[in-house]
Amino acid sequence: NILRHMRYKPRLNPRIYSLESTTNINQKVTTLSIHPSSHCYFLAGYSTGHMALYHIRSSTPLVQWTATHSPVSILHWHPSWPSVFIGLWGHKEIHIWDLLHSDAGPIHVLKFNENVVSLLPMTSVHLTAAMVVSTESGMTSIYEIKSEKFSRSNHNELMENYFLSVI
């Protein structure tokens, strides 16, 4: 469960966010990521490989996924493309999602032979989506994420429409 609390306000609704699951009620939240432009939305990653998109006014997820059965250790929304987020599952698989392209699954999956210890989305010098990946051996690499979907000029508007469609 995710608990919501404010220091000076006595009651907030909802106070608890819970993943809808009948398989494992002992799922632990391993990572959270707040949407960069629509701050009332956030992603939560779980120890069971589940991931969920929440709105702050709803205690249950708008959408939830199971990408793998490995724990989600990192989730980040991309700072320049509001429909794109990246996540790390089991320290060796990076999943790249674009909700405007498909919310059924990731658009790319990268598998590594060694543990990934750091993952950070960024915009490259070519103004394309990119990410910095560091591995356990100390190797740091920058990957550009190629997709025709990222070139939309009305990306923020389209993402707001997506959020409205899942509420």
Coordinates of N, CA, C and O in Angstrom, one line a residue, residues 17-157:
Y17 N -3.4 4.1 -1.3 CA -3.5 3.6 -2.7 C -3.1 2.1 -2.7 O -2.1 1.7 -2.1
S18 N -4.0 1.3 -3.3 CA -3.7 -0.2 -3.3 C -3.8 -0.7 -4.7 O -4.7 -0.4 -5.5
L19 N -2.9 -1.7 -4.9 CA -2.9 -2.4 -6.2 C -4.0 -3.4 -6.2 O -4.2 -4.1 -5.2
E20 N -4.8 -3.4 -7.2 CA -5.9 -4.5 -7.3 C -5.2 -5.8 -7.8 O -4.8 -5.9 -8.9
S21 N -5.2 -6.7 -6.8 CA -4.6 -8.0 -7.2 C -5.1 -9.0 -6.3 O -5.3 -8.9 -5.1
T22 N -5.4 -10.2 -6.8 CA -5.9 -11.3 -6.1 C -4.7 -12.3 -5.9 O -4.9 -13.3 -5.2
T23 N -3.6 -12.1 -6.5 CA -2.5 -13.0 -6.5 C -1.6 -12.9 -5.3 O -1.2 -13.9 -4.7
N24 N -1.3 -11.7 -4.8 CA -0.3 -11.5 -3.8 C -0.7 -10.2 -3.0 O -0.4 -9.1 -3.5
I25 N -1.2 -10.4 -1.8 CA -1.6 -9.2 -1.1 C -0.4 -8.6 -0.3 O -0.5 -7.5 0.2
N26 N 0.8 -9.2 -0.3 CA 2.0 -8.8 0.4 C 2.9 -8.1 -0.6 O 4.1 -8.1 -0.4
Q27 N 2.4 -7.4 -1.6 CA 3.3 -6.8 -2.6 C 3.9 -5.5 -1.9 O 3.2 -4.8 -1.3
K28 N 5.2 -5.3 -2.1 CA 5.8 -4.1 -1.6 C 6.0 -3.1 -2.7 O 6.5 -3.5 -3.8
V29 N 5.8 -1.8 -2.4 CA 6.1 -0.7 -3.3 C 7.6 -0.6 -3.3 O 8.3 -0.4 -2.3
T30 N 8.2 -0.6 -4.5 CA 9.7 -0.5 -4.6 C 10.1 0.8 -5.2 O 11.3 1.2 -5.0
T31 N 9.3 1.5 -6.0 CA 9.6 2.8 -6.6 C 8.4 3.6 -7.0 O 7.3 3.0 -7.2
L32 N 8.5 4.9 -6.9 CA 7.4 5.8 -7.3 C 8.0 6.8 -8.3 O 9.1 7.2 -8.2
S33 N 7.1 7.3 -9.2 CA 7.6 8.4 -10.1 C 6.4 9.3 -10.4 O 5.3 8.8 -10.9
I34 N 6.5 10.5 -10.1 CA 5.4 11.5 -10.4 C 5.5 12.1 -11.8 O 6.6 12.3 -12.2
H35 N 4.4 12.2 -12.5 CA 4.4 12.7 -13.8 C 5.0 14.1 -13.9 O 4.7 14.9 -13.1
P36 N 5.9 14.4 -14.9 CA 6.6 15.6 -14.9 C 5.7 16.9 -15.2 O 6.1 18.0 -14.7
S37 N 4.6 16.7 -15.9 CA 3.8 17.9 -16.2 C 2.4 17.8 -15.6 O 1.8 18.8 -15.4
S38 N 1.9 16.6 -15.4 CA 0.6 16.4 -14.8 C 0.8 15.8 -13.4 O 0.7 14.6 -13.3
H39 N 1.1 16.6 -12.4 CA 1.5 16.2 -11.1 C 0.5 15.4 -10.3 O 0.8 14.8 -9.3
C40 N -0.7 15.3 -10.8 CA -1.7 14.5 -10.1 C -1.7 13.0 -10.5 O -2.5 12.2 -10.0
Y41 N -0.8 12.6 -11.4 CA -0.6 11.2 -11.8 C 0.8 10.7 -11.4 O 1.8 11.5 -11.4
F42 N 0.8 9.5 -11.0 CA 2.1 8.9 -10.6 C 2.1 7.4 -10.9 O 1.0 6.7 -11.0
L43 N 3.3 6.9 -11.1 CA 3.5 5.4 -11.3 C 4.0 4.8 -10.1 O 4.8 5.5 -9.3
A44 N 3.7 3.6 -9.8 CA 4.2 2.8 -8.7 C 4.7 1.5 -9.2 O 4.0 0.8 -10.0
G45 N 5.9 1.1 -8.8 CA 6.5 -0.2 -9.2 C 6.4 -1.1 -7.9 O 6.6 -0.6 -6.8
Y46 N 6.3 -2.4 -8.1 CA 6.1 -3.3 -7.0 C 7.1 -4.5 -7.0 O 7.7 -4.8 -8.1
S47 N 7.3 -5.1 -5.9 CA 8.3 -6.2 -5.8 C 7.9 -7.4 -6.6 O 8.7 -8.3 -6.8
T48 N 6.7 -7.5 -7.0 CA 6.2 -8.7 -7.8 C 6.3 -8.5 -9.3 O 5.9 -9.3 -10.1
G49 N 6.8 -7.3 -9.7 CA 6.9 -7.0 -11.2 C 5.7 -6.2 -11.7 O 5.6 -5.8 -12.8
H50 N 4.7 -6.0 -10.8 CA 3.5 -5.2 -11.2 C 3.9 -3.7 -11.3 O 4.8 -3.3 -10.6
M51 N 3.2 -3.0 -12.0 CA 3.3 -1.5 -12.1 C 1.9 -1.0 -12.3 O 1.1 -1.6 -12.9
A52 N 1.7 0.2 -11.7 CA 0.4 0.8 -11.8 C 0.4 2.3 -12.0 O 1.4 3.0 -11.5
L53 N -0.5 2.9 -12.7 CA -0.7 4.3 -12.9 C -1.9 4.7 -12.1 O -3.0 4.2 -12.2
Y54 N -1.6 5.7 -11.2 CA -2.6 6.2 -10.3 C -2.9 7.7 -10.5 O -2.1 8.4 -11.0
H55 N -4.1 8.1 -10.2 CA -4.5 9.5 -10.0 C -4.6 9.8 -8.5 O -5.1 8.9 -7.8
I56 N -4.1 10.9 -8.1 CA -4.1 11.2 -6.6 C -5.5 11.1 -6.0 O -5.6 10.9 -4.8
R57 N -6.6 11.2 -6.7 CA -7.9 11.2 -6.1 C -8.6 9.8 -6.2 O -9.7 9.7 -5.8
S58 N -7.8 8.8 -6.7 CA -8.4 7.5 -6.8 C -7.5 6.5 -6.0 O -6.3 6.4 -6.3
S59 N -8.1 5.7 -5.1 CA -7.3 4.8 -4.3 C -6.9 3.5 -5.1 O -6.0 2.8 -4.7
T60 N -7.6 3.3 -6.3 CA -7.2 2.1 -7.1 C -6.5 2.6 -8.4 O -6.8 3.7 -8.8
P61 N -5.7 1.8 -9.0 CA -5.0 2.2 -10.2 C -6.0 2.5 -11.4 O -7.0 1.9 -11.5
L62 N -5.6 3.5 -12.2 CA -6.3 3.7 -13.5 C -6.0 2.6 -14.4 O -6.8 2.1 -15.2
V63 N -4.7 2.2 -14.4 CA -4.2 1.1 -15.3 C -3.2 0.3 -14.4 O -2.4 1.0 -13.7
Q64 N -3.1 -1.0 -14.6 CA -2.0 -1.7 -14.0 C -1.5 -2.8 -14.9 O -2.3 -3.3 -15.8
W65 N -0.2 -3.1 -14.8 CA 0.4 -4.0 -15.7 C 1.3 -5.0 -14.9 O 1.8 -4.6 -13.9
T66 N 1.6 -6.1 -15.5 CA 2.7 -7.0 -15.1 C 3.6 -7.2 -16.2 O 3.2 -7.9 -17.2
A67 N 4.8 -6.6 -16.1 CA 5.7 -6.7 -17.2 C 6.5 -8.0 -17.1 O 6.7 -8.7 -18.1
T68 N 7.0 -8.3 -15.9 CA 7.7 -9.6 -15.6 C 7.4 -10.0 -14.2 O 6.7 -9.3 -13.5
H69 N 8.0 -11.1 -13.7 CA 7.8 -11.4 -12.3 C 9.0 -11.0 -11.5 O 9.1 -11.3 -10.3
S70 N 9.9 -10.2 -12.1 CA 11.0 -9.6 -11.3 C 10.6 -8.3 -10.7 O 9.8 -7.6 -11.3
P71 N 11.2 -7.9 -9.6 CA 10.8 -6.7 -9.0 C 11.1 -5.5 -9.8 O 12.1 -5.5 -10.6
V72 N 10.3 -4.4 -9.8 CA 10.5 -3.2 -10.4 C 11.4 -2.4 -9.5 O 11.0 -2.0 -8.4
S73 N 12.6 -2.0 -10.0 CA 13.5 -1.3 -9.1 C 13.6 0.2 -9.4 O 14.0 1.0 -8.5
I74 N 13.4 0.6 -10.6 CA 13.4 2.0 -11.0 C 12.3 2.3 -12.0 O 12.0 1.5 -12.9
L75 N 11.6 3.4 -11.8 CA 10.6 3.9 -12.8 C 10.9 5.4 -12.9 O 11.0 6.1 -11.9
H76 N 11.0 5.9 -14.2 CA 11.1 7.3 -14.4 C 10.2 7.7 -15.6 O 10.3 7.1 -16.6
W77 N 9.5 8.8 -15.4 CA 8.8 9.4 -16.6 C 9.9 10.2 -17.3 O 10.8 10.7 -16.7
H78 N 9.8 10.2 -18.6 CA 10.7 11.0 -19.4 C 10.4 12.5 -19.2 O 9.2 12.9 -19.3
P79 N 11.4 13.4 -19.0 CA 11.1 14.8 -18.8 C 10.6 15.6 -20.0 O 9.9 16.6 -19.8
S80 N 10.9 15.1 -21.2 CA 10.5 15.9 -22.4 C 9.3 15.2 -23.1 O 8.6 15.9 -23.9
W81 N 9.1 13.9 -23.0 CA 8.0 13.3 -23.7 C 7.0 12.7 -22.6 O 7.3 11.7 -22.0
P82 N 5.9 13.4 -22.4 CA 5.1 13.0 -21.2 C 4.4 11.6 -21.3 O 3.9 11.2 -20.3
S83 N 4.4 11.0 -22.4 CA 3.8 9.7 -22.5 C 4.8 8.6 -22.3 O 4.4 7.4 -22.3
V84 N 6.1 8.9 -22.2 CA 7.1 7.9 -22.2 C 7.7 7.7 -20.8 O 7.9 8.7 -20.1
F85 N 7.8 6.5 -20.3 CA 8.5 6.2 -19.1 C 9.4 5.0 -19.3 O 9.2 4.2 -20.2
I86 N 10.4 4.9 -18.5 CA 11.3 3.8 -18.5 C 11.4 3.1 -17.2 O 11.2 3.8 -16.1
G87 N 11.6 1.8 -17.1 CA 11.7 1.1 -15.9 C 12.7 0.0 -15.9 O 13.1 -0.5 -17.0
L88 N 13.2 -0.3 -14.8 CA 14.2 -1.4 -14.6 C 13.5 -2.6 -13.8 O 13.1 -2.4 -12.7
W89 N 13.5 -3.7 -14.4 CA 13.0 -4.9 -13.8 C 14.1 -5.9 -13.5 O 14.9 -6.2 -14.4
G90 N 14.2 -6.4 -12.3 CA 15.1 -7.4 -11.9 C 16.6 -7.0 -12.1 O 17.4 -7.9 -12.3
H91 N 16.9 -5.8 -12.2 CA 18.3 -5.2 -12.4 C 18.9 -5.6 -13.7 O 20.0 -5.2 -13.9
K92 N 18.2 -6.3 -14.6 CA 18.8 -6.6 -15.9 C 17.9 -6.3 -17.1 O 18.4 -6.5 -18.2
E93 N 16.7 -5.9 -16.9 CA 15.8 -5.6 -18.1 C 15.3 -4.2 -18.0 O 14.6 -3.8 -17.0
I94 N 15.5 -3.4 -19.0 CA 15.0 -2.0 -19.1 C 13.8 -2.1 -20.1 O 13.9 -2.6 -21.2
H95 N 12.6 -1.6 -19.6 CA 11.5 -1.5 -20.5 C 11.2 -0.1 -20.7 O 11.2 0.7 -19.8
I96 N 10.9 0.2 -22.0 CA 10.6 1.6 -22.4 C 9.1 1.6 -22.9 O 8.7 0.8 -23.8
W97 N 8.3 2.4 -22.3 CA 6.9 2.4 -22.5 C 6.5 3.8 -23.2 O 7.1 4.8 -22.8
D98 N 5.6 3.7 -24.1 CA 5.0 5.0 -24.7 C 3.5 4.8 -24.7 O 3.0 4.0 -25.5
L99 N 2.8 5.4 -23.7 CA 1.4 5.2 -23.6 C 0.6 5.7 -24.7 O -0.5 5.2 -25.0
L100 N 1.1 6.6 -25.5 CA 0.4 7.0 -26.7 C 0.5 6.0 -27.9 O -0.4 5.9 -28.7
H101 N 1.5 5.3 -27.8 CA 1.7 4.2 -28.9 C 0.9 3.0 -28.5 O 0.2 2.4 -29.3
S102 N 1.1 2.5 -27.2 CA 0.4 1.4 -26.7 C 0.5 1.3 -25.2 O 1.6 1.5 -24.6
D103 N -0.6 1.1 -24.5 CA -0.6 0.9 -23.1 C -0.7 -0.6 -22.7 O -0.8 -1.0 -21.6
A104 N -0.5 -1.5 -23.8 CA -0.6 -2.9 -23.5 C 0.8 -3.5 -23.1 O 0.8 -4.5 -22.5
G105 N 1.8 -2.8 -23.5 CA 3.2 -3.3 -23.2 C 4.2 -2.3 -23.6 O 4.0 -1.3 -24.3
P106 N 5.5 -2.6 -23.3 CA 6.6 -1.7 -23.6 C 6.8 -1.7 -25.1 O 6.6 -2.7 -25.8
I107 N 7.4 -0.6 -25.6 CA 7.7 -0.5 -27.1 C 9.1 -1.0 -27.3 O 9.4 -1.4 -28.4
H108 N 10.0 -1.1 -26.3 CA 11.3 -1.6 -26.4 C 11.6 -2.3 -25.1 O 11.2 -1.9 -24.0
V109 N 12.4 -3.4 -25.1 CA 12.9 -4.1 -24.0 C 14.4 -4.3 -24.2 O 14.8 -4.9 -25.3
L110 N 15.3 -3.8 -23.3 CA 16.7 -4.0 -23.4 C 17.1 -5.0 -22.3 O 16.8 -4.8 -21.1
K111 N 17.9 -6.0 -22.7 CA 18.3 -7.0 -21.7 C 19.9 -6.9 -21.5 O 20.6 -6.7 -22.5
F112 N 20.3 -6.9 -20.3 CA 21.7 -6.7 -20.0 C 22.2 -8.0 -19.3 O 21.5 -8.7 -18.6
N113 N 23.5 -8.3 -19.5 CA 24.2 -9.4 -18.9 C 24.6 -9.2 -17.5 O 24.8 -10.1 -16.7
E114 N 24.7 -7.9 -17.1 CA 25.1 -7.6 -15.7 C 24.1 -6.6 -15.1 O 23.3 -6.1 -15.9
N115 N 24.1 -6.4 -13.8 CA 23.2 -5.6 -13.2 C 23.3 -4.1 -13.5 O 24.4 -3.6 -13.6
V116 N 22.1 -3.5 -13.8 CA 22.1 -2.1 -14.0 C 21.9 -1.5 -12.7 O 21.0 -1.8 -11.9
V117 N 22.7 -0.5 -12.4 CA 22.6 0.2 -11.0 C 22.0 1.6 -11.1 O 21.6 2.1 -10.1
S118 N 22.0 2.2 -12.3 CA 21.5 3.5 -12.4 C 20.8 3.7 -13.8 O 21.4 3.2 -14.8
L119 N 19.7 4.4 -13.8 CA 19.0 4.6 -15.1 C 18.4 6.0 -15.0 O 17.7 6.3 -14.0
L120 N 18.6 6.8 -16.0 CA 18.1 8.2 -16.0 C 17.7 8.6 -17.4 O 18.5 8.5 -18.3
P121 N 16.4 9.0 -17.6 CA 16.0 9.5 -18.9 C 16.5 10.9 -19.1 O 16.7 11.7 -18.2
M122 N 16.7 11.2 -20.4 CA 17.2 12.5 -20.7 C 16.9 12.8 -22.2 O 16.4 12.0 -22.9
T123 N 17.1 14.1 -22.6 CA 16.9 14.5 -24.0 C 18.3 14.6 -24.6 O 19.2 15.3 -24.0
S124 N 18.6 13.9 -25.7 CA 19.9 14.0 -26.3 C 20.2 15.3 -27.0 O 19.2 16.1 -27.2
V125 N 21.4 15.5 -27.5 CA 21.7 16.7 -28.2 C 21.0 16.8 -29.5 O 20.8 17.9 -30.1
H126 N 20.5 15.7 -30.0 CA 19.7 15.7 -31.3 C 18.2 15.9 -31.0 O 17.3 15.7 -31.8
L127 N 17.9 16.2 -29.7 CA 16.5 16.5 -29.3 C 15.6 15.2 -29.4 O 14.5 15.3 -29.7
T128 N 16.2 14.1 -29.2 CA 15.5 12.8 -29.2 C 15.5 12.3 -27.7 O 16.3 12.7 -26.9
A129 N 14.6 11.3 -27.5 CA 14.6 10.7 -26.2 C 15.8 9.9 -26.0 O 16.3 9.2 -27.0
A130 N 16.4 9.9 -24.8 CA 17.6 9.1 -24.5 C 17.6 8.7 -23.1 O 16.7 9.2 -22.3
M131 N 18.5 7.8 -22.7 CA 18.7 7.5 -21.3 C 20.1 7.1 -21.0 O 20.9 6.7 -21.9
V132 N 20.5 7.4 -19.8 CA 21.9 7.1 -19.3 C 21.7 5.8 -18.5 O 20.9 5.8 -17.6
V133 N 22.6 4.8 -18.8 CA 22.5 3.6 -18.1 C 23.9 3.3 -17.5 O 24.9 3.3 -18.2
S134 N 24.0 3.0 -16.2 CA 25.2 2.6 -15.6 C 25.1 1.2 -15.1 O 24.0 0.8 -14.5
T135 N 26.1 0.4 -15.3 CA 26.1 -1.0 -14.8 C 27.0 -1.2 -13.7 O 27.8 -0.4 -13.3
E136 N 26.9 -2.4 -13.1 CA 27.7 -2.8 -11.9 C 29.2 -2.7 -12.1 O 29.9 -2.4 -11.2
S137 N 29.6 -3.0 -13.3 CA 31.1 -2.9 -13.6 C 31.6 -1.5 -13.7 O 32.8 -1.3 -13.9
G138 N 30.7 -0.5 -13.7 CA 31.2 0.9 -13.8 C 31.0 1.5 -15.2 O 31.3 2.6 -15.4
M139 N 30.5 0.7 -16.1 CA 30.3 1.2 -17.5 C 29.1 2.1 -17.5 O 28.0 1.7 -17.0
T140 N 29.2 3.2 -18.1 CA 28.1 4.2 -18.3 C 27.9 4.4 -19.8 O 28.8 4.7 -20.5
S141 N 26.6 4.3 -20.3 CA 26.3 4.4 -21.7 C 25.1 5.3 -21.8 O 24.2 5.3 -21.0
I142 N 25.1 6.0 -23.0 CA 23.9 6.8 -23.4 C 23.2 6.1 -24.5 O 23.9 5.8 -25.5
Y143 N 21.9 5.8 -24.4 CA 21.2 5.2 -25.5 C 20.1 6.1 -26.0 O 19.4 6.7 -25.2
E144 N 20.1 6.3 -27.3 CA 19.0 7.1 -27.9 C 17.8 6.2 -28.2 O 18.0 5.1 -28.6
I145 N 16.6 6.7 -27.9 CA 15.4 5.9 -28.1 C 14.8 6.4 -29.4 O 14.3 7.6 -29.4
K146 N 14.8 5.6 -30.4 CA 14.2 6.1 -31.7 C 12.8 5.7 -31.8 O 12.4 4.5 -31.6
S147 N 11.9 6.6 -32.1 CA 10.5 6.4 -32.3 C 9.9 7.5 -33.0 O 10.1 8.7 -32.6
E148 N 9.1 7.2 -34.0 CA 8.4 8.3 -34.7 C 7.3 9.0 -33.8 O 6.9 10.1 -34.1
K149 N 6.9 8.3 -32.8 CA 5.9 8.8 -31.9 C 6.3 10.0 -31.1 O 5.5 10.8 -30.7
F150 N 7.6 10.1 -30.9 CA 8.1 11.2 -30.1 C 8.1 12.6 -30.8 O 8.4 13.6 -30.1
S151 N 7.9 12.6 -32.0 CA 8.0 13.9 -32.8 C 6.7 14.7 -32.8 O 6.7 15.7 -33.5
R152 N 5.7 14.3 -32.1 CA 4.5 15.0 -32.1 C 4.6 16.4 -31.5 O 5.2 16.5 -30.4
S153 N 4.1 17.4 -32.1 CA 4.2 18.7 -31.5 C 3.1 18.9 -30.4 O 3.3 19.7 -29.5
N154 N 2.1 18.2 -30.4 CA 1.0 18.3 -29.4 C 1.0 17.1 -28.4 O 0.0 16.7 -27.9
H155 N 2.2 16.7 -28.0 CA 2.4 15.6 -27.1 C 1.7 15.8 -25.7 O 1.0 14.8 -25.2
N156 N 1.8 17.0 -25.1 CA 1.1 17.2 -23.8 C -0.4 17.1 -23.9 O -1.0 16.5 -23.1
E157 N -0.9 17.6 -25.0 CA -2.4 17.6 -25.2 C -2.8 16.1 -25.4 O -3.9 15.7 -24.8

